[in-house]
Coordinates of C-alpha atoms and ligand atoms in Angstrom, one line a residue:
X1008 CA -37.5 -19.9 -27.5
X1009 CA -35.8 -19.4 -30.8
X1010 CA -32.2 -20.6 -31.5
X1011 CA -29.7 -20.3 -34.3
X1012 CA -28.1 -23.4 -35.8
X1013 CA -24.8 -22.8 -37.6
X1014 CA -22.9 -25.4 -39.6
X1015 CA -19.3 -24.3 -40.1
X1016 CA -16.8 -23.8 -41.7
X1017 CA -17.5 -21.9 -45.0
X1018 CA -15.7 -19.0 -46.5
X1019 CA -18.1 -16.1 -46.9
X1020 CA -18.2 -14.6 -50.4
X1021 CA -20.5 -11.9 -51.9
X1022 CA -22.1 -8.6 -51.0
X1023 CA -23.7 -7.4 -47.8
X1024 CA -25.8 -4.3 -47.6
X1025 CA -25.5 -2.5 -44.3
X1026 CA -28.7 -1.3 -42.6
X1027 CA -29.4 2.0 -40.9
X1028 CA -27.7 2.7 -37.6
X1029 CA -29.5 1.5 -34.5
X1030 CA -27.9 3.9 -32.2
X1031 CA -28.3 7.0 -34.4
X1032 CA -32.0 6.0 -35.0
X1033 CA -32.6 5.7 -31.2
X1034 CA -31.3 9.3 -30.5
X1035 CA -33.1 10.7 -33.5
X1036 CA -36.4 9.0 -32.6
X1037 CA -36.1 10.5 -29.1
X1038 CA -35.4 13.9 -30.6
X1039 CA -38.6 13.9 -32.7
X1040 CA -40.4 14.6 -29.4
X1041 CA -39.3 18.2 -29.8
X1042 CA -41.2 18.8 -32.9
X1043 CA -44.9 19.6 -33.5
X1044 CA -44.5 19.1 -37.3
X1045 CA -44.5 15.8 -39.2
X1046 CA -41.2 14.0 -39.5
X1047 CA -40.4 11.4 -42.2
X1048 CA -37.5 9.0 -41.3
X1049 CA -35.8 6.6 -43.7
X1050 CA -33.3 3.9 -43.2
X1051 CA -34.3 2.9 -39.7
X1052 CA -33.2 -0.7 -39.1
X1053 CA -35.8 -3.3 -38.4
X1054 CA -34.6 -4.4 -35.0
X1055 CA -36.1 -4.9 -31.6
X1056 CA -34.6 -1.8 -29.9
X1057 CA -36.2 0.4 -32.6
X1058 CA -39.5 -1.2 -32.0
X1059 CA -39.1 -0.6 -28.3
X1060 CA -38.3 3.1 -28.9
X1061 CA -41.4 3.4 -31.1
X1062 CA -43.5 1.8 -28.4
X1063 CA -42.1 4.3 -25.9
X1064 CA -42.9 7.2 -28.2
X1065 CA -46.5 5.8 -28.7
X1066 CA -46.9 5.5 -24.9
X1067 CA -46.0 9.2 -24.7
X1068 CA -48.7 10.1 -27.2
X1069 CA -46.8 10.1 -30.5
X1070 CA -48.6 9.1 -33.7
X1071 CA -46.5 6.8 -35.6
X1072 CA -47.2 5.4 -39.1
X1073 CA -45.3 3.4 -41.6
X1074 CA -45.2 3.7 -45.4
X1075 CA -43.1 1.2 -47.3
X1076 CA -40.0 3.5 -47.1
X1077 CA -40.5 5.9 -44.3
X1078 CA -41.6 6.1 -40.7
X1079 CA -43.9 9.1 -40.2
X1080 CA -44.0 10.6 -36.8
X1081 CA -46.5 13.2 -35.8
X1082 CA -46.0 14.7 -32.3
X1083 CA -48.3 17.7 -32.7
X1084 CA -50.7 16.2 -30.0
X1085 CA -48.1 14.4 -28.0
X1086 CA -48.9 15.2 -24.4
X1087 CA -47.7 12.5 -22.0
X1088 CA -44.5 12.9 -20.0
X1089 CA -44.1 9.6 -18.1
X1090 CA -41.7 7.0 -19.6
X1091 CA -42.6 3.7 -17.9
X1092 CA -40.3 1.1 -16.4
X1093 CA -41.6 -1.6 -18.7
X1094 CA -40.3 0.2 -21.8
X1095 CA -37.1 1.7 -20.4
X1096 CA -35.9 -1.4 -18.5
X1097 CA -35.0 -3.4 -21.7
X1098 CA -33.3 -0.6 -23.4
X1099 CA -31.0 2.0 -21.8
X1100 CA -31.5 4.5 -24.6
X1101 CA -35.0 5.1 -23.2
X1102 CA -33.4 7.7 -21.0
X1103 CA -32.9 9.8 -24.1
X1104 CA -36.5 10.9 -23.9
X1105 CA -35.8 12.8 -20.6
X1106 CA -34.0 15.8 -22.4
X1107 CA -36.8 16.4 -25.0
X1108 CA -39.6 16.0 -22.5
X1109 CA -38.1 18.5 -20.2
X1110 CA -37.4 20.9 -23.0
X1111 CA -41.1 20.6 -24.2
X1112 CA -43.1 20.4 -20.9
X1113 CA -40.7 21.6 -18.2
X1114 CA -41.2 18.4 -16.3
X1115 CA -40.9 14.6 -16.9
X1116 CA -40.9 11.3 -15.1
X1117 CA -38.6 8.7 -16.7
X1118 CA -37.8 5.3 -15.3
X1119 CA -34.2 4.6 -14.4
X1120 CA -32.7 2.2 -17.0
X1121 CA -31.9 -0.5 -14.5
X1122 CA -29.2 -3.1 -14.4
X1123 CA -27.5 -4.3 -17.5
X1124 CA -25.4 -7.3 -18.4
X1125 CA -22.4 -5.2 -19.3
X1126 CA -22.1 -3.0 -16.3
X1127 CA -23.9 -0.7 -13.9
X1128 CA -24.4 2.0 -16.5
X1129 CA -25.5 5.0 -14.3
X1130 CA -27.0 8.2 -15.7
X1131 CA -25.3 10.6 -13.3
X1132 CA -23.6 12.5 -16.2
X1133 CA -26.9 13.1 -17.9
X1134 CA -28.5 14.4 -14.7
X1135 CA -25.6 16.6 -13.6
X1136 CA -25.5 18.2 -17.0
X1137 CA -29.3 18.8 -17.0
X1138 CA -29.1 20.6 -13.6
X1139 CA -26.9 23.2 -15.3
X1140 CA -29.8 23.9 -17.7
X1141 CA -32.0 24.7 -14.7
X1142 CA -33.4 21.2 -14.0
X1143 CA -34.1 19.9 -10.5
X1144 CA -34.6 16.3 -10.0
X1145 CA -35.1 13.5 -7.4
X1146 CA -35.0 9.8 -7.7
X1147 CA -38.2 8.2 -6.4
X1148 CA -39.3 4.6 -6.6
X1149 CA -37.1 3.8 -9.5
X1150 CA -38.0 6.9 -11.5
X1151 CA -36.2 10.2 -12.2
X1152 CA -38.7 13.0 -11.4
X1153 CA -37.4 16.1 -13.0
X1154 CA -38.7 19.7 -13.3
X1155 CA -37.4 22.9 -14.8
X1156 CA -39.4 25.4 -12.8
X1157 CA -38.2 28.4 -14.9
X1158 CA -37.8 26.4 -18.2
X1159 CA -34.5 25.3 -19.6
X1160 CA -31.8 28.0 -19.8
X1161 CA -28.6 27.8 -21.9
X1162 CA -25.4 27.3 -20.0
X1163 CA -21.7 26.2 -20.3
X1164 CA -21.4 22.5 -19.5
X1165 CA -18.3 20.4 -19.4
X1166 CA -18.9 16.6 -19.2
X1167 CA -16.8 15.0 -16.5
X1168 CA -16.4 11.9 -18.7
X1169 CA -17.1 11.3 -22.4
X1170 CA -20.6 9.8 -22.7
X1171 CA -22.5 9.2 -25.9
X1172 CA -25.9 9.2 -24.3
X1173 CA -25.4 12.2 -22.1
X1174 CA -24.0 14.2 -25.0
X1175 CA -27.1 13.3 -27.1
X1176 CA -29.6 14.0 -24.2
X1177 CA -28.0 17.5 -23.7
X1178 CA -27.9 18.4 -27.4
X1179 CA -31.6 17.6 -27.7
X1180 CA -32.6 19.4 -24.5
X1181 CA -30.4 22.5 -25.2
X1182 CA -31.8 22.8 -28.7
X1183 CA -35.0 24.1 -27.1
X1184 CA -33.5 25.9 -24.1
X1185 CA -33.5 29.7 -23.9
X1186 CA -30.2 31.3 -25.0
X1187 CA -26.9 29.6 -25.9
X1188 CA -25.4 26.4 -24.5
X1189 CA -21.8 25.3 -24.9
X1190 CA -21.1 21.6 -24.3
X1191 CA -17.5 20.6 -23.9
X1192 CA -15.7 17.2 -23.6
X1193 CA -18.5 15.8 -25.8
X1194 CA -18.6 12.3 -27.4
X1195 CA -17.8 12.6 -31.1
X1196 CA -19.2 9.3 -32.3
X1197 CA -20.6 9.6 -35.9
X1198 CA -24.1 8.9 -34.5
X1199 CA -23.8 12.3 -32.6
X1200 CA -23.2 14.0 -35.9
X1201 CA -26.1 12.3 -37.4
X1202 CA -28.3 13.5 -34.6
X1203 CA -27.0 17.1 -35.1
X1204 CA -27.6 16.9 -38.8
X1205 CA -31.2 15.8 -38.2
X1206 CA -31.8 18.5 -35.6
X1207 CA -30.3 21.2 -37.8
X1208 CA -32.4 20.0 -40.7
X1209 CA -35.5 20.4 -38.5
X1210 CA -34.5 24.0 -37.8
X1211 CA -32.3 23.8 -34.7
X1212 CA -29.0 25.7 -34.5
X1213 CA -26.1 23.4 -33.5
X1214 CA -22.5 23.7 -34.5
X1215 CA -19.1 22.2 -33.6
X1216 CA -16.8 24.9 -32.5
X1217 CA -13.8 22.7 -31.7
X1218 CA -13.1 18.9 -31.7
X1219 CA -15.2 18.1 -28.6
X1220 CA -17.1 21.3 -28.1
X1221 CA -20.6 22.1 -29.4
X1222 CA -22.4 25.4 -29.5
X1223 CA -26.2 25.3 -29.5
X1224 CA -28.5 28.3 -29.9
X1225 CA -31.9 27.5 -28.6
X1226 CA -34.9 27.8 -30.9
X1227 CA -38.6 27.6 -30.3
X1228 CA -40.0 26.6 -33.7
X1229 CA -39.1 23.8 -36.0
X1230 CA -40.3 22.6 -39.5
X1231 CA -41.4 19.5 -41.2
X1232 CA -38.4 17.2 -41.9
X1233 CA -37.4 14.4 -44.1
X1234 CA -34.3 12.5 -42.9
X1235 CA -32.4 9.4 -43.8
X1236 CA -30.4 7.8 -40.9
X1237 CA -26.7 7.0 -41.4
X1238 CA -25.4 3.4 -41.8
X1239 CA -24.7 1.1 -38.9
X1240 CA -20.9 1.2 -38.4
X1241 CA -21.0 -1.6 -35.8
X1242 CA -22.9 -3.9 -38.2
X1243 CA -20.4 -3.1 -40.9
X1244 CA -17.5 -3.8 -38.6
X1245 CA -19.0 -7.1 -37.6
X1246 CA -19.3 -8.3 -41.2
X1247 CA -15.8 -7.0 -42.0
X1248 CA -14.6 -9.3 -39.1
X1249 CA -16.7 -12.1 -40.5
X1250 CA -14.9 -11.9 -43.8
X1251 CA -11.5 -11.8 -42.1
X1252 CA -12.2 -14.7 -39.8
X1253 CA -13.5 -17.0 -42.6
X1254 CA -10.8 -16.1 -45.1
X1255 CA -13.8 -14.8 -47.0
X1256 CA -14.2 -12.2 -49.8
X1257 CA -16.9 -9.7 -49.0
X1258 CA -18.1 -6.4 -50.4
X1259 CA -19.6 -4.4 -47.5
X1260 CA -22.0 -1.9 -49.1
X1261 CA -24.0 1.3 -48.2
X1262 CA -21.2 2.5 -45.9
X1263 CA -19.0 5.6 -45.6
X1264 CA -15.6 4.1 -45.4
X1265 CA -14.1 7.2 -43.8
X1266 CA -16.1 6.6 -40.7
X1267 CA -14.6 3.2 -40.3
X1268 CA -10.9 4.2 -40.5
X1269 CA -10.0 2.6 -37.2
X1270 CA -11.6 -0.7 -38.1
X1271 CA -10.1 -0.8 -41.6
X1272 CA -6.5 -0.1 -40.3
X1273 CA -7.0 -2.7 -37.5
X1274 CA -8.0 -5.3 -40.0
X1275 CA -5.2 -4.4 -42.3
X1276 CA -2.7 -4.9 -39.4
X1277 CA -4.2 -8.3 -38.8
X1278 CA -3.5 -9.2 -42.4
X1279 CA -6.7 -8.7 -44.3
X1280 CA -6.6 -7.1 -47.8
X1281 CA -8.9 -4.1 -48.0
X1282 CA -9.9 -1.9 -50.9
X1283 CA -12.1 1.1 -50.3
X1284 CA -14.6 2.7 -52.8
X1285 CA -17.0 5.6 -52.2
X1286 CA -19.7 3.5 -50.5
X1287 CA -18.1 0.1 -50.3
X1288 CA -15.4 -1.8 -48.5
X1289 CA -14.0 -4.9 -50.2
X1290 CA -12.2 -7.2 -47.8
X1291 CA -10.4 -10.5 -48.4
X1292 CA -9.4 -12.4 -45.3
X1293 CA -5.9 -13.9 -45.2
X1294 CA -4.9 -17.3 -44.1
X1295 CA -2.4 -16.0 -41.6
X1296 CA -3.9 -13.7 -38.9
X1297 CA -1.4 -11.5 -37.1
X1298 CA -1.6 -10.9 -33.4
X1299 CA -2.5 -7.4 -32.1
X1300 CA -3.1 -5.4 -28.9
X1301 CA -6.3 -3.5 -28.8
X1302 CA -7.7 -0.9 -26.3
X1303 CA -11.3 0.1 -26.6
X1304 CA -11.8 3.9 -26.5
X1305 CA -14.4 6.6 -27.4
X1306 CA -14.5 7.4 -31.1
X1307 CA -12.3 7.6 -33.1
X1308 CA -10.7 4.8 -30.9
X1309 CA -11.6 1.1 -31.3
X1310 CA -15.3 0.7 -30.4
X1311 CA -16.3 -1.3 -27.4
X1312 CA -19.2 -2.5 -29.5
X1313 CA -16.7 -4.5 -31.6
X1314 CA -14.6 -5.8 -28.8
X1315 CA -16.2 -9.2 -28.6
X1316 CA -16.1 -9.7 -32.3
X1317 CA -12.4 -8.7 -32.7
X1318 CA -11.6 -11.0 -29.8
X1319 CA -12.9 -14.0 -31.8
X1320 CA -10.6 -13.0 -34.7
X1321 CA -7.6 -12.7 -32.4
X1322 CA -8.3 -16.2 -31.1
X1323 CA -7.1 -17.3 -34.6
X1324 CA -4.0 -15.1 -34.6
X1325 CA -0.5 -16.7 -34.9
X1326 CA 0.6 -15.4 -31.4
X1327 CA -0.7 -14.0 -28.2
X1328 CA -2.9 -10.8 -28.3
X1329 CA -4.1 -8.4 -25.6
X1330 CA -7.4 -6.5 -25.3
X1331 CA -8.1 -3.8 -22.8
X1332 CA -11.8 -2.8 -22.3
X1333 CA -11.9 0.8 -21.3
X1334 CA -15.6 1.7 -21.7
X1335 CA -17.7 -0.8 -19.8
X1336 CA -16.7 -2.9 -16.7
X1337 CA -17.9 -6.5 -17.1
X1338 CA -17.9 -6.7 -20.9
X1339 CA -16.1 -10.0 -21.2
X1340 CA -19.3 -12.1 -20.9
X1341 CA -18.5 -13.9 -24.2
X1342 CA -15.2 -15.2 -22.9
X1343 CA -16.6 -18.2 -21.0
X1344 CA -18.6 -19.4 -24.1
X1345 CA -15.6 -18.8 -26.4
X1346 CA -13.4 -20.9 -24.1
X1347 CA -16.0 -23.7 -24.2
X1348 CA -15.4 -23.7 -27.9
X1349 CA -11.7 -24.2 -27.5
X1350 CA -10.4 -20.6 -27.1
X1351 CA -7.7 -19.9 -24.5
X1352 CA -8.6 -16.5 -23.1
X1353 CA -7.7 -15.3 -19.6
X1354 CA -9.2 -12.2 -18.1
X1355 CA -8.1 -10.0 -15.3
X1356 CA -10.3 -7.0 -14.6
X1357 CA -10.6 -5.1 -17.8
X1358 CA -7.8 -6.9 -19.5
X1359 CA -7.8 -10.1 -21.6
X1360 CA -5.0 -12.2 -22.9
X1361 CA -5.9 -14.2 -26.0
X1362 CA -3.6 -17.2 -26.7
X1363 CA -4.2 -17.4 -30.5
X1364 CA -4.0 -20.5 -32.8
X1365 CA -7.5 -21.6 -31.8
X1366 CA -9.4 -24.1 -33.8
X1367 CA -12.9 -23.4 -32.6
X1368 CA -15.1 -26.5 -32.0
X1369 CA -18.8 -26.4 -32.6
X1370 CA -20.9 -26.4 -29.4
X1371 CA -24.3 -25.5 -27.9
X1372 CA -24.0 -22.0 -26.6
X1373 CA -25.8 -19.2 -24.7
X1374 CA -25.9 -15.6 -25.9
X1375 CA -25.6 -13.1 -23.1
X1376 CA -25.8 -9.6 -24.6
X1377 CA -26.1 -8.1 -28.1
X1378 CA -22.4 -8.0 -29.2
X1379 CA -21.5 -11.2 -27.2
X1380 CA -24.2 -13.0 -29.2
X1381 CA -22.7 -12.0 -32.6
X1382 CA -19.2 -13.0 -31.4
X1383 CA -20.5 -16.6 -30.9
X1384 CA -21.9 -16.6 -34.4
X1385 CA -18.5 -15.5 -35.7
X1386 CA -16.8 -18.3 -33.8
X1387 CA -19.4 -20.9 -34.9
X1388 CA -18.9 -19.8 -38.6
X1389 CA -15.3 -21.1 -38.3
X1390 CA -16.0 -24.3 -36.4
X1391 CA -16.6 -27.5 -38.2
X1392 CA -19.9 -29.1 -37.4
X1393 CA -23.1 -27.8 -35.8
X1394 CA -23.3 -25.1 -33.2
X1395 CA -26.5 -24.0 -31.6
X1396 CA -26.9 -20.6 -30.1
X1397 CA -29.6 -20.1 -27.5
X1398 CA -31.2 -16.8 -26.2
X1399 CA -30.8 -15.0 -29.5
X1400 CA -33.4 -12.4 -28.5
X1401 CA -30.3 -10.4 -27.5
X1402 CA -29.1 -10.5 -31.2
X1403 CA -32.5 -9.4 -32.5
X1404 CA -32.1 -6.1 -30.5
X1405 CA -29.5 -4.9 -33.0
X1406 CA -28.9 -6.9 -36.1
X1407 CA -31.4 -6.7 -39.0
X1408 CA -31.9 -9.9 -41.0
X1409 CA -28.6 -11.4 -39.8
X1410 CA -29.3 -15.0 -40.9
X1411 CA -30.5 -13.8 -44.3
X1412 CA -27.4 -11.6 -44.8
X1413 CA -25.1 -14.3 -43.8
X1414 CA -26.9 -17.0 -45.8
X1415 CA -26.7 -14.9 -48.9
X1416 CA -22.9 -14.9 -48.7
X1417 CA -22.6 -18.7 -48.1
X1418 CA -23.0 -19.3 -44.4
X1419 CA -25.1 -22.3 -43.3
X1420 CA -27.3 -20.8 -40.7
X1421 CA -30.9 -21.1 -39.7
X1422 CA -33.3 -20.1 -37.0
X1423 CA -35.3 -22.8 -35.2
X1424 CA -38.0 -22.7 -32.6
Ligands
UD1_461 C1 -23.7 4.2 -26.2 C2 -24.2 3.2 -27.3 C3 -23.5 1.8 -26.9 C4 -22.0 2.0 -26.9 C5 -21.6 3.2 -25.9 C6 -20.1 3.5 -25.9 C7 -26.4 3.8 -27.8 C8 -27.9 3.5 -27.7 N1 -25.6 3.0 -27.1 O1 -24.2 3.8 -25.0 O2 -23.8 0.9 -28.0 O3 -21.4 0.8 -26.4 O4 -22.3 4.4 -26.3 O5 -19.7 3.8 -27.2 O6 -26.0 4.7 -28.5 N2 -21.5 6.5 -17.7 C9 -21.7 7.0 -16.5 N3 -22.7 7.8 -16.2 C10 -23.5 8.3 -17.1 C11 -23.4 7.8 -18.5 C12 -22.4 6.9 -18.7 O7 -20.9 6.6 -15.6 O8 -24.4 9.1 -16.8 C13 -20.5 5.6 -18.1 C14 -21.0 4.2 -18.6 O9 -21.3 3.3 -17.6 C15 -19.8 3.8 -19.4 C16 -19.3 5.1 -20.0 O10 -19.7 6.1 -19.2 O11 -18.9 3.2 -18.6 C17 -19.7 5.4 -21.4 O12 -21.1 5.3 -21.6 P1 -21.9 6.1 -22.7 O13 -21.0 6.6 -23.7 O14 -22.8 7.0 -22.0 O15 -22.7 4.9 -23.3 P2 -24.2 4.8 -23.7 O16 -24.7 6.2 -24.2 O17 -25.0 4.2 -22.7

């Protein structure tokens, strides 16, 4: 099994180009199922979750080809409507094929996503909302068996809780439903906007009518589409934190800084110096890191997907900090390993107290989920000596070329078998 070896502690200096967004790509790939015309996608990140979604599409009958810049998807003969456990179990976003398959065929069988390291992650919000479009379903032997006997019919739906995945599934399904759908209490993550832009470019009719409300007029035909996916804001946030934690000097490129307002203002409060250009954020980490209290929240709040990374930074703060995790239960899996490296973090339910003034010590470590893995890299970058991180397959689900990108800016990091 592959491992990462990291020799700290170097200041990072240079430029990092941010890849395409994993989460936006996953939703857009699922949405391609609606189309019977060719779709050309650019800027998809080369990470495992995207490979899994492509395998899922192929298992459903999609034709997928690569050119050196684009992924070409042809769903004109796509005819299968069973998403198997093998492909959905490793990646919860597999459930996003349910909406488009129902819209296209009026029935579908999709495996339940199964357990996950960071919480139970049910799909009740997706299913309840789909019933309002005329879907009937039952759960049988680990699968959702869903039908829409009279086809999907537009409706008014208010999500009980803000959910990124449920908002995406419903936008996709309602795009091909008969009549008008109004979705309220929607997630407003930038990836949702990217999905909407893609679908509208394809010929769908989706518009925001207020901050969390979307109006969708169903269509029945779409056209050939060329689309470039947005940048990965979580990858960008991770490297901004890497600069802050190593007192580095990094130019984070290929981003839209406006989308990262919360991250930028958080890092400024901690003491980093930040300058913003059109597609670049220049960050210089300061020696003194100020303590801060952080609550994760749906966009535009502080993202849960950066909670583990910011916690590592707060370990180096001058005083005690607090973090409240409000999106996923059980998302403090990184704490045990960080404490083994010398951090003093106490957790109680969804709250963590971080003592600060930590000098991380190099250690042999175990990655537990995608963002926890990268938090261990951040800590190891500041620890003198050699750290070894095991089970890095978690990391490969979501970070493209992470060793290469870090090595280019001065980190001593290598992958070993
Ligand atoms: C997406 C992102 C993930 C990010 C999360 C929150 C993708 C592929 N993944 O995940 O990286 O951390 O948004 O920003 O885009 N919930 C239910 N029932 C449901 C659906 C969700 O109870 O039917 C709960 C979840 O367990 C969680 C909360 O709602 O506690 C938010 O989850 P959701 O926004 O749906 O996250 P995902 O779409 O799974």
